[in-house]
Amino acid sequence: MAGNSQRRNRRTSNKKGAQVGSGGKRRRGLEGKGPTPPASARKGHVKNRVANAKAKQAAKRPAPRRGGAKGTAELVVGRNPVVEALREGVPATTLYVQQFIDSDERVREALQLAADRGMNILEAPRPELDRMTNGLNHQGLVAQIPPYDYAHPEDLAAAAFDDGEDPLIVALDGVTDPRNLGAVVRSVSAFGGHGVVVPERRAAGMTAGAWKTSAGTAARTPVARATNLTRALESYQKAGLTVVGLAADGDTELQDLEVLDGPVVIVVGSEGKGLSRLVGETCDLRVRIPMPGGAESLNAGVAAGVVLWEAARRRA
């Protein structure tokens, strides 16, 4: 029994006296630092460098316009079209290059332009490019353009009023050529307009061709897409804008139009058919551009430019 008592009282710890503590002085040093941040947030990690590169690319691109319908992605196919699109500032995000491509000046220029703009450059086998382009003659180069973010029609007038200016807006009725849309965007930008409105159906959208014709001005001039153009014009009227339609048989000549120095929407129809019936009936005024040379009509880009110049002259 005595032996068992001694074993029970035997010291089982190897400690040699009381441990000296910090007295709470290093309590903060003992606190946890929280969960480990993701790799994209850790400085020096490869994913962090990739995230920073993507952020820089996004900062170089024009801010997307919100509030309206969204377009669809587009591909620019072929060596000359790709180079021309990149030269003109078309907002492509990715350049696909065929593996083992026979390089020439156009290929080298496309690669240089894409690198200067911070675009993604991806190699792809020829069968993959054939599949992407539905068998078109891509010549080893394909540029991808993301969907265009259209503004809402009401936002154009609201932004002008917020800046203390009378809205000057161009609406296109039945214009299906993207180059005409690009030309109108360029004229609106040149003469101090506040944007362009296009219908959602049976009308040109902001394609690569429209971007090229706009000569870069599409990056700072908003384009809105209306589900129903007639209702969009009626909404403008309720906001105090005068809707002026261009028509060869208009009652007023351009030089006699007094409303151009106020809030106004200029509606331009197609070169062949002009304004549609409902849109024409919605207009407050129908104006004609005098043409002493005897031409029957002007295309949308030229007609809009003439009226915008007159509006800018009056507002000045």
CSV table of C-alpha atoms in Angstrom, one decimal:
chain,number,residue,atom,x,y,z
A,1,MET,CA,0.0,0.0,0.0
A,2,ALA,CA,2.8,2.3,0.9
A,3,GLY,CA,4.4,1.7,-2.5
A,4,ASN,CA,1.1,2.6,-4.3
A,5,SER,CA,0.8,5.8,-2.2
A,6,GLN,CA,4.3,6.8,-3.3
A,7,ARG,CA,3.5,6.1,-6.9
A,8,ARG,CA,0.3,8.2,-6.7
A,9,ASN,CA,2.2,11.2,-5.2
A,10,ARG,CA,5.0,11.0,-7.7
A,11,ARG,CA,5.4,14.1,-9.8
A,12,THR,CA,4.3,13.4,-13.4
A,13,SER,CA,5.2,16.8,-14.9
A,14,ASN,CA,8.6,17.7,-16.3
A,15,LYS,CA,8.1,21.4,-15.5
A,16,LYS,CA,10.6,22.9,-13.3
A,17,GLY,CA,8.7,25.6,-11.5
A,18,ALA,CA,6.2,28.2,-12.7
A,19,GLN,CA,6.4,29.6,-16.2
A,20,VAL,CA,7.1,33.3,-16.6
A,21,GLY,CA,4.2,34.8,-18.5
A,22,SER,CA,3.8,38.0,-20.5
A,23,GLY,CA,1.4,39.6,-18.1
A,24,GLY,CA,-0.8,40.5,-21.0
A,25,LYS,CA,1.8,42.7,-22.6
A,26,ARG,CA,1.9,40.6,-25.8
A,27,ARG,CA,-1.8,39.8,-26.0
A,28,ARG,CA,-2.2,41.5,-29.4
A,29,GLY,CA,0.7,39.5,-30.7
A,30,LEU,CA,-1.1,36.3,-29.8
A,31,GLU,CA,-4.3,37.2,-31.6
A,32,GLY,CA,-5.1,35.5,-34.8
A,33,LYS,CA,-4.9,37.4,-38.1
A,34,GLY,CA,-8.1,35.9,-39.7
A,35,PRO,CA,-8.4,33.6,-42.6
A,36,THR,CA,-5.8,33.4,-45.3
A,37,PRO,CA,-6.7,35.8,-48.1
A,38,PRO,CA,-7.4,34.3,-51.6
A,39,ALA,CA,-4.5,34.0,-54.0
A,40,SER,CA,-5.7,36.9,-56.1
A,41,ALA,CA,-5.4,39.2,-53.1
A,42,ARG,CA,-1.9,38.1,-52.0
A,43,LYS,CA,0.8,40.4,-53.2
A,44,GLY,CA,3.4,38.7,-55.4
A,45,HIS,CA,1.2,35.7,-56.2
A,46,VAL,CA,0.7,34.9,-59.9
A,47,LYS,CA,-3.1,35.2,-59.6
A,48,ASN,CA,-2.7,38.6,-58.0
A,49,ARG,CA,-0.6,39.8,-60.9
A,50,VAL,CA,-3.2,38.5,-63.4
A,51,ALA,CA,-6.0,40.3,-61.5
A,52,ASN,CA,-4.0,43.5,-61.5
A,53,ALA,CA,-3.4,43.2,-65.2
A,54,LYS,CA,-7.1,42.7,-65.9
A,55,ALA,CA,-7.9,45.7,-63.8
A,56,LYS,CA,-5.5,47.9,-65.8
A,57,GLN,CA,-7.1,46.6,-69.1
A,58,ALA,CA,-10.6,47.5,-67.8
A,59,ALA,CA,-9.4,51.0,-66.9
A,60,LYS,CA,-8.2,51.6,-70.4
A,61,ARG,CA,-11.6,50.7,-71.9
A,62,PRO,CA,-14.5,53.1,-72.0
A,63,ALA,CA,-16.9,52.7,-69.1
A,64,PRO,CA,-19.9,50.5,-70.1
A,65,ARG,CA,-23.2,52.3,-70.4
A,66,ARG,CA,-25.9,50.8,-68.3
A,67,GLY,CA,-29.7,50.9,-68.3
A,68,GLY,CA,-30.6,49.7,-71.8
A,69,ALA,CA,-30.7,46.5,-73.8
A,70,LYS,CA,-27.5,44.7,-74.4
A,71,GLY,CA,-26.1,43.8,-77.8
A,72,THR,CA,-24.5,40.6,-78.9
A,73,ALA,CA,-20.9,39.7,-79.2
A,74,GLU,CA,-19.3,40.0,-82.7
A,75,LEU,CA,-16.3,38.6,-84.4
A,76,VAL,CA,-14.1,40.5,-86.9
A,77,VAL,CA,-12.6,38.0,-89.3
A,78,GLY,CA,-9.6,38.2,-91.7
A,79,ARG,CA,-6.2,40.0,-91.6
A,80,ASN,CA,-7.2,43.3,-93.2
A,81,PRO,CA,-10.5,43.7,-91.3
A,82,VAL,CA,-8.8,42.9,-88.0
A,83,VAL,CA,-6.0,45.3,-88.5
A,84,GLU,CA,-8.4,48.1,-89.6
A,85,ALA,CA,-10.6,47.5,-86.7
A,86,LEU,CA,-7.7,47.7,-84.2
A,87,ARG,CA,-6.4,50.9,-85.9
A,88,GLU,CA,-9.8,52.6,-85.5
A,89,GLY,CA,-10.1,51.8,-81.9
A,90,VAL,CA,-12.9,49.2,-82.2
A,91,PRO,CA,-13.2,47.9,-78.6
A,92,ALA,CA,-12.0,44.3,-79.2
A,93,THR,CA,-11.0,42.4,-76.1
A,94,THR,CA,-9.4,39.2,-77.5
A,95,LEU,CA,-7.3,38.5,-80.5
A,96,TYR,CA,-7.2,34.9,-81.7
A,97,VAL,CA,-4.1,33.9,-83.7
A,98,GLN,CA,-3.8,30.6,-85.6
A,99,GLN,CA,-1.1,28.3,-84.4
A,100,PHE,CA,1.9,28.2,-86.7
A,101,ILE,CA,0.6,31.1,-88.7
A,102,ASP,CA,2.6,32.4,-91.7
A,103,SER,CA,3.4,35.9,-90.3
A,104,ASP,CA,3.3,39.0,-92.5
A,105,GLU,CA,3.1,42.7,-91.9
A,106,ARG,CA,-0.6,42.6,-91.1
A,107,VAL,CA,-0.2,39.8,-88.6
A,108,ARG,CA,2.7,41.6,-86.9
A,109,GLU,CA,0.8,44.9,-86.8
A,110,ALA,CA,-2.3,43.2,-85.3
A,111,LEU,CA,-0.2,41.6,-82.6
A,112,GLN,CA,1.5,44.9,-81.8
A,113,LEU,CA,-1.8,46.8,-81.7
A,114,ALA,CA,-3.3,44.2,-79.5
A,115,ALA,CA,-0.4,44.1,-77.1
A,116,ASP,CA,-0.3,47.9,-76.9
A,117,ARG,CA,-4.0,47.9,-75.9
A,118,GLY,CA,-3.6,45.1,-73.3
A,119,MET,CA,-5.9,42.8,-75.2
A,120,ASN,CA,-5.9,39.0,-74.6
A,121,ILE,CA,-3.9,37.3,-77.3
A,122,LEU,CA,-4.7,33.6,-77.6
A,123,GLU,CA,-3.3,30.9,-80.0
A,124,ALA,CA,-5.8,28.5,-81.4
A,125,PRO,CA,-5.6,25.7,-83.9
A,126,ARG,CA,-7.1,26.3,-87.4
A,127,PRO,CA,-10.0,23.9,-86.8
A,128,GLU,CA,-11.1,25.9,-83.8
A,129,LEU,CA,-11.0,29.2,-85.7
A,130,ASP,CA,-13.0,27.5,-88.5
A,131,ARG,CA,-15.6,26.5,-86.0
A,132,MET,CA,-15.7,30.0,-84.4
A,133,THR,CA,-16.2,31.7,-87.7
A,134,ASN,CA,-18.5,29.1,-89.3
A,135,GLY,CA,-15.9,28.4,-92.0
A,136,LEU,CA,-15.2,32.0,-93.0
A,137,ASN,CA,-11.8,32.8,-94.5
A,138,HIS,CA,-10.3,34.1,-91.3
A,139,GLN,CA,-6.7,34.0,-92.6
A,140,GLY,CA,-5.5,33.1,-89.1
A,141,LEU,CA,-6.8,36.3,-87.3
A,142,VAL,CA,-10.0,36.8,-85.5
A,143,ALA,CA,-10.9,39.6,-83.1
A,144,GLN,CA,-13.7,39.4,-80.6
A,145,ILE,CA,-15.8,42.4,-79.7
A,146,PRO,CA,-17.9,42.2,-76.5
A,147,PRO,CA,-21.6,43.0,-76.5
A,148,TYR,CA,-22.3,46.8,-76.6
A,149,ASP,CA,-24.1,48.1,-73.5
A,150,TYR,CA,-26.8,50.5,-74.8
A,151,ALA,CA,-28.1,53.4,-72.7
A,152,HIS,CA,-31.7,53.9,-71.9
A,153,PRO,CA,-33.3,56.6,-74.1
A,154,GLU,CA,-34.5,58.6,-71.1
A,155,ASP,CA,-31.0,58.7,-69.7
A,156,LEU,CA,-29.8,60.8,-72.7
A,157,ALA,CA,-32.1,63.7,-71.9
A,158,ALA,CA,-31.6,63.3,-68.2
A,159,ALA,CA,-27.9,63.6,-68.5
A,160,ALA,CA,-28.2,66.8,-70.5
A,161,PHE,CA,-30.6,68.4,-68.1
A,162,ASP,CA,-28.3,67.4,-65.2
A,163,ASP,CA,-25.5,69.3,-66.9
A,164,GLY,CA,-27.7,72.4,-67.3
A,165,GLU,CA,-28.0,71.9,-71.1
A,166,ASP,CA,-30.9,71.6,-73.5
A,167,PRO,CA,-30.8,68.0,-74.9
A,168,LEU,CA,-29.9,67.6,-78.6
A,169,ILE,CA,-30.6,64.0,-79.6
A,170,VAL,CA,-30.8,62.2,-82.9
A,171,ALA,CA,-33.2,59.3,-83.4
A,172,LEU,CA,-32.9,57.0,-86.3
A,173,ASP,CA,-36.0,55.4,-87.9
A,174,GLY,CA,-35.4,52.4,-90.1
A,175,VAL,CA,-31.7,53.1,-90.7
A,176,THR,CA,-30.1,49.6,-91.2
A,177,ASP,CA,-26.6,50.5,-92.4
A,178,PRO,CA,-24.1,50.4,-89.5
A,179,ARG,CA,-21.9,52.9,-91.3
A,180,ASN,CA,-24.7,55.4,-91.3
A,181,LEU,CA,-25.1,54.9,-87.6
A,182,GLY,CA,-21.4,55.4,-87.1
A,183,ALA,CA,-21.5,58.6,-89.2
A,184,VAL,CA,-24.4,60.0,-87.1
A,185,VAL,CA,-22.6,59.2,-83.9
A,186,ARG,CA,-19.6,61.1,-85.2
A,187,SER,CA,-21.7,64.1,-86.2
A,188,VAL,CA,-23.5,64.1,-82.8
A,189,SER,CA,-20.1,64.2,-81.1
A,190,ALA,CA,-18.7,66.9,-83.4
A,191,PHE,CA,-21.7,69.3,-82.9
A,192,GLY,CA,-22.2,68.9,-79.2
A,193,GLY,CA,-25.2,66.5,-79.2
A,194,HIS,CA,-26.1,64.2,-76.3
A,195,GLY,CA,-26.6,60.9,-77.9
A,196,VAL,CA,-28.3,58.7,-80.5
A,197,VAL,CA,-31.4,56.5,-80.2
A,198,VAL,CA,-32.0,53.5,-82.4
A,199,PRO,CA,-34.9,51.0,-82.4
A,200,GLU,CA,-34.3,47.5,-81.1
A,201,ARG,CA,-35.6,45.8,-84.3
A,202,ARG,CA,-34.9,46.2,-88.0
A,203,ALA,CA,-32.2,48.8,-87.4
A,204,ALA,CA,-28.4,49.1,-87.3
A,205,GLY,CA,-26.6,48.5,-84.1
A,206,MET,CA,-23.2,49.3,-82.7
A,207,THR,CA,-21.2,46.7,-84.7
A,208,ALA,CA,-17.6,46.9,-85.7
A,209,GLY,CA,-18.6,48.8,-88.9
A,210,ALA,CA,-20.4,51.4,-86.8
A,211,TRP,CA,-17.4,51.8,-84.5
A,212,LYS,CA,-15.0,52.2,-87.4
A,213,THR,CA,-17.1,54.9,-89.1
A,214,SER,CA,-17.5,56.8,-85.8
A,215,ALA,CA,-13.7,57.3,-85.8
A,216,GLY,CA,-13.5,56.6,-82.1
A,217,THR,CA,-16.3,59.0,-81.1
A,218,ALA,CA,-18.5,56.1,-80.1
A,219,ALA,CA,-16.4,55.8,-77.0
A,220,ARG,CA,-17.8,59.1,-75.6
A,221,THR,CA,-21.2,59.5,-77.3
A,222,PRO,CA,-23.9,57.2,-75.9
A,223,VAL,CA,-26.2,55.2,-78.1
A,224,ALA,CA,-29.5,54.1,-76.7
A,225,ARG,CA,-31.8,51.3,-77.9
A,226,ALA,CA,-35.6,51.7,-77.7
A,227,THR,CA,-37.9,48.8,-77.6
A,228,ASN,CA,-40.5,51.0,-79.3
A,229,LEU,CA,-39.3,54.2,-81.0
A,230,THR,CA,-42.7,55.8,-81.1
A,231,ARG,CA,-43.1,55.4,-77.3
A,232,ALA,CA,-39.6,56.7,-76.7
A,233,LEU,CA,-40.4,59.9,-78.7
A,234,GLU,CA,-43.6,60.4,-76.7
A,235,SER,CA,-41.6,60.1,-73.5
A,236,TYR,CA,-39.3,62.8,-74.8
A,237,GLN,CA,-42.3,65.0,-75.5
A,238,LYS,CA,-43.5,64.6,-72.0
A,239,ALA,CA,-40.1,65.6,-70.7
A,240,GLY,CA,-40.4,68.9,-72.7
A,241,LEU,CA,-38.4,68.0,-75.9
A,242,THR,CA,-39.7,69.0,-79.3
A,243,VAL,CA,-39.6,66.1,-81.8
A,244,VAL,CA,-38.6,67.2,-85.3
A,245,GLY,CA,-38.8,64.8,-88.2
A,246,LEU,CA,-36.8,65.2,-91.4
A,247,ALA,CA,-39.0,64.7,-94.4
A,248,ALA,CA,-38.7,65.6,-98.1
A,249,ASP,CA,-42.3,66.9,-97.9
A,250,GLY,CA,-41.9,68.8,-94.6
A,251,ASP,CA,-43.9,71.9,-94.0
A,252,THR,CA,-40.9,73.9,-92.7
A,253,GLU,CA,-37.5,74.5,-94.2
A,254,LEU,CA,-34.5,74.0,-92.0
A,255,GLN,CA,-33.4,77.7,-91.9
A,256,ASP,CA,-36.8,78.6,-90.6
A,257,LEU,CA,-36.8,76.1,-87.8
A,258,GLU,CA,-36.9,78.0,-84.5
A,259,VAL,CA,-36.8,75.2,-82.0
A,260,LEU,CA,-33.2,74.0,-82.6
A,261,ASP,CA,-31.8,76.2,-79.9
A,262,GLY,CA,-34.0,74.4,-77.3
A,263,PRO,CA,-34.5,70.8,-76.1
A,264,VAL,CA,-35.0,68.8,-79.3
A,265,VAL,CA,-35.0,65.3,-80.9
A,266,ILE,CA,-34.1,65.1,-84.6
A,267,VAL,CA,-35.6,62.1,-86.2
A,268,VAL,CA,-33.9,60.8,-89.4
A,269,GLY,CA,-35.6,58.1,-91.6
A,270,SER,CA,-34.1,55.8,-94.1
A,271,GLU,CA,-32.8,57.1,-97.4
A,272,GLY,CA,-35.4,55.3,-99.5
A,273,LYS,CA,-38.5,55.1,-97.3
A,274,GLY,CA,-38.1,58.1,-95.0
A,275,LEU,CA,-40.0,58.2,-91.8
A,276,SER,CA,-42.4,55.4,-90.9
A,277,ARG,CA,-46.1,56.3,-90.6
A,278,LEU,CA,-46.4,56.1,-86.8
A,279,VAL,CA,-43.1,57.9,-86.2
A,280,GLY,CA,-44.0,60.7,-88.7
A,281,GLU,CA,-47.4,61.2,-87.0
A,282,THR,CA,-45.7,61.5,-83.6
A,283,CYS,CA,-43.3,64.3,-84.7
A,284,ASP,CA,-44.3,67.8,-83.5
A,285,LEU,CA,-42.8,69.3,-86.7
A,286,ARG,CA,-41.7,68.0,-90.1
A,287,VAL,CA,-38.8,69.8,-91.7
A,288,ARG,CA,-37.1,69.6,-95.0
A,289,ILE,CA,-33.6,70.4,-96.0
A,290,PRO,CA,-33.5,72.6,-99.1
A,291,MET,CA,-31.4,71.1,-101.9
A,292,PRO,CA,-30.9,73.5,-104.8
A,293,GLY,CA,-29.0,70.8,-106.7
A,294,GLY,CA,-32.1,68.7,-107.1
A,295,ALA,CA,-31.1,65.6,-105.2
A,296,GLU,CA,-34.2,63.7,-104.0
A,297,SER,CA,-32.7,62.7,-100.6
A,298,LEU,CA,-29.6,62.5,-98.5
A,299,ASN,CA,-28.4,59.5,-96.6
A,300,ALA,CA,-29.0,59.5,-92.8
A,301,GLY,CA,-25.4,60.4,-91.9
A,302,VAL,CA,-25.3,63.5,-94.2
A,303,ALA,CA,-28.8,64.7,-93.3
A,304,ALA,CA,-28.2,64.4,-89.6
A,305,GLY,CA,-24.9,66.3,-90.0
A,306,VAL,CA,-26.6,69.2,-91.8
A,307,VAL,CA,-29.3,69.6,-89.1
A,308,LEU,CA,-26.8,69.2,-86.3
A,309,TRP,CA,-24.6,71.9,-87.8
A,310,GLU,CA,-27.6,74.3,-87.9
A,311,ALA,CA,-28.5,73.4,-84.3
A,312,ALA,CA,-24.9,74.1,-83.2
A,313,ARG,CA,-24.9,77.4,-85.0
A,314,ARG,CA,-28.1,78.6,-83.3
A,315,ARG,CA,-27.0,77.4,-79.9
A,316,ALA,CA,-23.6,79.2,-80.2
